[in-house]
Amino acid sequence: MKNKSRLFTAALAAALMATTLSWAPVHASEGGLKSLRGAAIQAPETESADPFKTMKDSAPIERDYVQQPPLIPHKVEGYNVTMKYNKCMDCHSWTRYKETGATKVSLTHFKTRDGQELSNISPRRYFCQQCHVPQVDAKPLVANKFKPAEGIR
Ligand code: HEC
Ligand code: HEC
């Protein structure tokens, strides 16, 4: 028993070290940012001094392809999603959207992974920012020539 747990601890330590090592180059030694494909990239150029400052609230942003989760066109600071409370649904739920002027979440968001239709947000859609992201006023880090397919724009 004792041996086993010692072995486990050793394995865990090795795993932790491997993780730390694999991250190390990104941090100190090279000092720069790298894209997933390995190209060196610059920190984003922004109009404001704070590169993480979200864009000011705007009208919905045009989607680039049919199944795209729409981008969030407003600030989200302080909009917490916890186990008990989902701030996003305060405005985007079907019972609230009329008063708040927000787009209501689509019906697709009520379906469970087994295809069952619920009367409220499905657990797999609960954490909105898994898919919907706010925008900063910055140039893209990596150039992108994506064009949606003809016929389903
Ligand atoms: C205080 C109310 C409020 C809260 C809270 C809120 N929103 Fe919104 N949201 C709006 C309004 C209003 C709009 C529509 C803006 C417009 O039409 O001009 C909007 C628009 C959006 C859109 C764009 C919809 C489209 O069709 O393009 C997304 C996505 C979105 N919000 C996601 C979120 C997420 C995710 C959260 C939580 C982190 C959140 N919102 C919290 C009010 C809110
Ligand atoms: C797993 C990814 C995912 C999650 C999580 C998710 N969404 Fe979406 N959302 C999408 C996609 C994809 C679309 C566009 C297609 C559609 O309507 O299903 C969408 C569409 C929307 C729209 C536009 C609806 C319309 O009629 O045009 C709103 C508003 C929205 N989501 C809000 C939310 C909110 C609020 C949450 C959290 C409670 C959330 N979403 C969670 C992927 C997601």
Short mmCIF file of C-alpha atoms and ligand atoms in Angstrom, two decimals:
data_model
loop_
_atom_site.label_atom_id
_atom_site.label_comp_id
_atom_site.label_asym_id
_atom_site.label_seq_id
_atom_site.Cartn_x
_atom_site.Cartn_y
_atom_site.Cartn_z
CA MET A 1 0.00 0.00 0.00
CA LYS A 2 2.72 2.37 1.12
CA ASN A 3 4.77 1.60 -1.98
CA LYS A 4 1.83 2.17 -4.22
CA SER A 5 1.06 5.60 -2.83
CA ARG A 6 4.74 6.54 -3.04
CA LEU A 7 4.76 5.48 -6.68
CA PHE A 8 1.65 7.56 -7.27
CA THR A 9 3.24 10.62 -5.68
CA ALA A 10 6.30 10.19 -7.86
CA ALA A 11 4.18 9.87 -10.98
CA LEU A 12 2.22 12.97 -10.02
CA ALA A 13 5.39 14.95 -9.44
CA ALA A 14 6.73 13.84 -12.82
CA ALA A 15 3.51 14.82 -14.53
CA LEU A 16 3.52 18.22 -12.85
CA MET A 17 7.10 18.80 -13.89
CA ALA A 18 6.35 17.83 -17.47
CA THR A 19 3.50 20.32 -17.55
CA THR A 20 5.64 23.09 -16.12
CA LEU A 21 8.46 22.34 -18.54
CA SER A 22 6.20 22.30 -21.58
CA TRP A 23 4.94 25.76 -20.69
CA ALA A 24 8.31 27.22 -19.81
CA PRO A 25 9.46 28.34 -23.32
CA VAL A 26 6.36 30.47 -23.81
CA HIS A 27 7.18 32.41 -20.67
CA ALA A 28 10.66 33.45 -19.81
CA SER A 29 13.20 32.14 -22.28
CA GLU A 30 11.84 33.49 -25.58
CA GLY A 31 9.97 36.47 -24.23
CA GLY A 32 7.59 36.75 -27.23
CA LEU A 33 4.13 35.54 -28.16
CA LYS A 34 3.65 32.65 -30.57
CA SER A 35 0.60 31.65 -32.57
CA LEU A 36 -0.60 28.04 -32.45
CA ARG A 37 1.15 27.45 -35.77
CA GLY A 38 4.41 28.80 -34.40
CA ALA A 39 4.54 32.26 -36.01
CA ALA A 40 5.88 35.04 -33.82
CA ILE A 41 3.21 37.61 -33.07
CA GLN A 42 3.05 41.06 -31.55
CA ALA A 43 0.84 42.04 -28.66
CA PRO A 44 -2.37 43.53 -30.10
CA GLU A 45 -2.36 47.17 -31.10
CA THR A 46 -5.18 48.92 -29.35
CA GLU A 47 -6.49 52.44 -29.33
CA SER A 48 -6.66 52.45 -25.56
CA ALA A 49 -3.80 51.92 -23.14
CA ASP A 50 -5.49 48.81 -21.73
CA PRO A 51 -5.45 46.02 -24.34
CA PHE A 52 -8.11 44.07 -22.46
CA LYS A 53 -10.65 46.85 -22.33
CA THR A 54 -13.81 45.68 -24.05
CA MET A 55 -15.31 47.67 -26.89
CA LYS A 56 -18.11 50.00 -25.97
CA ASP A 57 -21.65 48.69 -26.33
CA SER A 58 -22.87 48.50 -29.91
CA ALA A 59 -25.58 47.03 -32.11
CA PRO A 60 -25.29 43.28 -32.86
CA ILE A 61 -22.17 42.44 -34.86
CA GLU A 62 -22.73 40.83 -38.26
CA ARG A 63 -22.07 37.07 -38.26
CA ASP A 64 -19.41 35.61 -40.55
CA TYR A 65 -21.05 32.23 -41.11
CA VAL A 66 -24.40 30.57 -40.51
CA GLN A 67 -23.66 28.58 -37.35
CA GLN A 68 -21.49 31.22 -35.70
CA PRO A 69 -22.28 31.99 -32.08
CA PRO A 70 -22.92 35.74 -32.31
CA LEU A 71 -20.19 37.90 -30.76
CA ILE A 72 -21.15 39.83 -27.64
CA PRO A 73 -21.59 43.48 -28.62
CA HIS A 74 -21.46 44.83 -25.08
CA LYS A 75 -19.36 44.87 -21.92
CA VAL A 76 -19.58 41.82 -19.68
CA GLU A 77 -17.64 42.98 -16.62
CA GLY A 78 -19.48 41.84 -13.52
CA TYR A 79 -21.89 39.59 -15.45
CA ASN A 80 -21.25 36.49 -13.41
CA VAL A 81 -22.46 33.01 -14.18
CA THR A 82 -22.49 30.83 -11.08
CA MET A 83 -24.18 27.57 -10.16
CA LYS A 84 -27.16 29.45 -8.75
CA TYR A 85 -27.42 32.47 -11.00
CA ASN A 86 -26.82 33.34 -14.61
CA LYS A 87 -26.56 37.09 -15.15
CA CYS A 88 -26.78 36.75 -18.95
CA MET A 89 -30.21 35.17 -18.66
CA ASP A 90 -31.33 38.18 -16.64
CA CYS A 91 -31.66 39.96 -19.99
CA HIS A 92 -31.54 37.23 -22.63
CA SER A 93 -34.18 34.79 -21.28
CA TRP A 94 -37.57 34.52 -22.97
CA THR A 95 -39.27 36.02 -19.92
CA ARG A 96 -36.98 39.05 -19.79
CA TYR A 97 -35.87 39.94 -23.31
CA LYS A 98 -38.80 42.22 -24.08
CA GLU A 99 -38.15 44.53 -21.13
CA THR A 100 -34.39 44.52 -21.63
CA GLY A 101 -34.25 44.85 -25.41
CA ALA A 102 -31.81 41.92 -25.65
CA THR A 103 -32.01 39.19 -28.29
CA LYS A 104 -33.69 36.17 -26.74
CA VAL A 105 -31.60 33.00 -26.57
CA SER A 106 -32.52 30.75 -29.46
CA LEU A 107 -34.60 27.58 -29.04
CA THR A 108 -31.50 25.53 -29.83
CA HIS A 109 -30.26 26.52 -26.37
CA PHE A 110 -33.06 24.59 -24.65
CA LYS A 111 -32.13 21.21 -26.10
CA THR A 112 -30.14 18.72 -24.02
CA ARG A 113 -27.45 16.61 -25.58
CA ASP A 114 -29.98 13.75 -25.75
CA GLY A 115 -32.35 15.91 -27.79
CA GLN A 116 -34.84 16.57 -24.98
CA GLU A 117 -36.46 20.04 -25.10
CA LEU A 118 -36.37 21.86 -21.75
CA SER A 119 -38.31 24.98 -20.77
CA ASN A 120 -35.12 26.82 -19.85
CA ILE A 121 -31.45 26.92 -20.78
CA SER A 122 -29.90 23.47 -21.22
CA PRO A 123 -26.89 22.61 -19.03
CA ARG A 124 -24.69 22.38 -22.12
CA ARG A 125 -25.52 26.00 -22.99
CA TYR A 126 -25.33 27.34 -19.44
CA PHE A 127 -21.83 28.83 -19.63
CA CYS A 128 -22.49 31.39 -22.35
CA GLN A 129 -18.92 32.55 -22.72
CA GLN A 130 -17.75 29.11 -23.77
CA CYS A 131 -19.10 30.16 -27.17
CA HIS A 132 -20.00 33.86 -27.06
CA VAL A 133 -17.13 36.27 -26.60
CA PRO A 134 -16.92 40.01 -26.05
CA GLN A 135 -14.63 42.04 -28.30
CA VAL A 136 -11.69 44.32 -27.66
CA ASP A 137 -10.86 47.17 -29.98
CA ALA A 138 -7.70 45.59 -31.36
CA LYS A 139 -6.20 44.40 -34.62
CA PRO A 140 -6.38 40.60 -35.09
CA LEU A 141 -3.26 38.80 -33.87
CA VAL A 142 -3.21 36.52 -36.88
CA ALA A 143 -4.43 37.37 -40.38
CA ASN A 144 -7.48 35.45 -41.54
CA LYS A 145 -8.84 35.09 -45.06
CA PHE A 146 -11.97 33.12 -44.16
CA LYS A 147 -14.93 33.54 -46.51
CA PRO A 148 -18.32 31.89 -45.90
CA ALA A 149 -19.47 29.35 -48.50
CA GLU A 150 -21.46 30.81 -51.40
CA GLY A 151 -25.17 30.09 -51.13
CA ILE A 152 -25.41 30.03 -47.33
CA ARG A 153 -24.27 33.51 -46.48
C1 HEC B 1 -28.34 44.25 -18.86
C2 HEC B 1 -28.85 43.37 -19.89
C3 HEC B 1 -27.89 42.38 -20.53
C4 HEC B 1 -27.07 41.46 -19.91
C5 HEC B 1 -26.92 41.20 -18.42
C6 HEC B 1 -26.41 40.72 -20.97
N1 HEC B 1 -26.80 41.20 -22.20
FE1 HEC B 1 -26.24 40.48 -24.02
N2 HEC B 1 -27.33 41.92 -24.95
C7 HEC B 1 -28.13 42.84 -24.32
C8 HEC B 1 -28.78 43.69 -25.32
C9 HEC B 1 -29.73 44.83 -25.01
C10 HEC B 1 -28.31 43.22 -26.57
C11 HEC B 1 -28.72 43.71 -27.95
C12 HEC B 1 -28.01 44.98 -28.36
C13 HEC B 1 -28.72 45.58 -29.56
O1 HEC B 1 -29.57 44.92 -30.18
O2 HEC B 1 -28.40 46.72 -29.87
C14 HEC B 1 -27.41 42.12 -26.31
C15 HEC B 1 -26.76 41.41 -27.29
C16 HEC B 1 -26.06 40.23 -27.07
C17 HEC B 1 -25.57 39.33 -28.10
C18 HEC B 1 -25.68 39.52 -29.60
C19 HEC B 1 -26.91 38.88 -30.16
C20 HEC B 1 -26.95 38.91 -31.67
O3 HEC B 1 -28.00 38.55 -32.23
O4 HEC B 1 -25.96 39.29 -32.32
C21 HEC B 1 -24.96 38.30 -27.45
C22 HEC B 1 -24.29 37.10 -28.10
C23 HEC B 1 -25.06 38.53 -26.03
N3 HEC B 1 -25.72 39.72 -25.83
C24 HEC B 1 -24.55 37.70 -25.07
C25 HEC B 1 -24.56 37.97 -23.70
C26 HEC B 1 -23.87 37.17 -22.71
C27 HEC B 1 -23.07 35.92 -23.00
C28 HEC B 1 -24.12 37.74 -21.50
C29 HEC B 1 -23.57 37.34 -20.15
C30 HEC B 1 -22.10 37.32 -20.03
C31 HEC B 1 -24.97 38.90 -21.72
N4 HEC B 1 -25.20 39.02 -23.08
C32 HEC B 1 -25.50 39.70 -20.74
C33 HEC B 1 -28.33 42.96 -22.96
C34 HEC B 1 -27.70 42.21 -21.98
C1 HEC B 2 -22.10 25.54 -26.97
C2 HEC B 2 -22.06 26.91 -27.51
C3 HEC B 2 -23.04 27.92 -26.97
C4 HEC B 2 -23.33 28.23 -25.65
C5 HEC B 2 -22.74 27.62 -24.39
C6 HEC B 2 -24.29 29.31 -25.70
N1 HEC B 2 -24.56 29.64 -27.01
FE1 HEC B 2 -25.77 31.13 -27.65
N2 HEC B 2 -25.50 30.55 -29.58
C7 HEC B 2 -24.63 29.57 -30.00
C8 HEC B 2 -24.74 29.42 -31.45
C9 HEC B 2 -23.94 28.44 -32.30
C10 HEC B 2 -25.72 30.36 -31.89
C11 HEC B 2 -26.22 30.59 -33.33
C12 HEC B 2 -27.10 29.45 -33.78
C13 HEC B 2 -28.25 29.24 -32.88
O1 HEC B 2 -29.10 30.13 -32.76
O2 HEC B 2 -28.28 28.19 -32.24
C14 HEC B 2 -26.17 31.05 -30.69
C15 HEC B 2 -27.11 32.07 -30.69
C16 HEC B 2 -27.37 32.88 -29.59
C17 HEC B 2 -28.17 34.11 -29.63
C18 HEC B 2 -28.83 34.71 -30.87
C19 HEC B 2 -30.20 34.14 -31.01
C20 HEC B 2 -30.90 34.59 -32.27
O3 HEC B 2 -32.14 34.44 -32.32
O4 HEC B 2 -30.26 35.08 -33.21
C21 HEC B 2 -28.19 34.62 -28.36
C22 HEC B 2 -28.87 35.88 -27.90
C23 HEC B 2 -27.42 33.70 -27.52
N3 HEC B 2 -26.96 32.67 -28.30
C24 HEC B 2 -27.22 33.87 -26.16
C25 HEC B 2 -26.64 32.92 -25.33
C26 HEC B 2 -26.65 32.98 -23.89
C27 HEC B 2 -27.22 34.12 -23.07
C28 HEC B 2 -26.02 31.85 -23.44
C29 HEC B 2 -25.82 31.40 -22.00
C30 HEC B 2 -27.02 31.29 -21.18
C31 HEC B 2 -25.59 31.09 -24.61
N4 HEC B 2 -26.01 31.75 -25.73
C32 HEC B 2 -24.85 29.91 -24.58
C33 HEC B 2 -23.79 28.84 -29.21
C34 HEC B 2 -23.81 28.81 -27.81
#
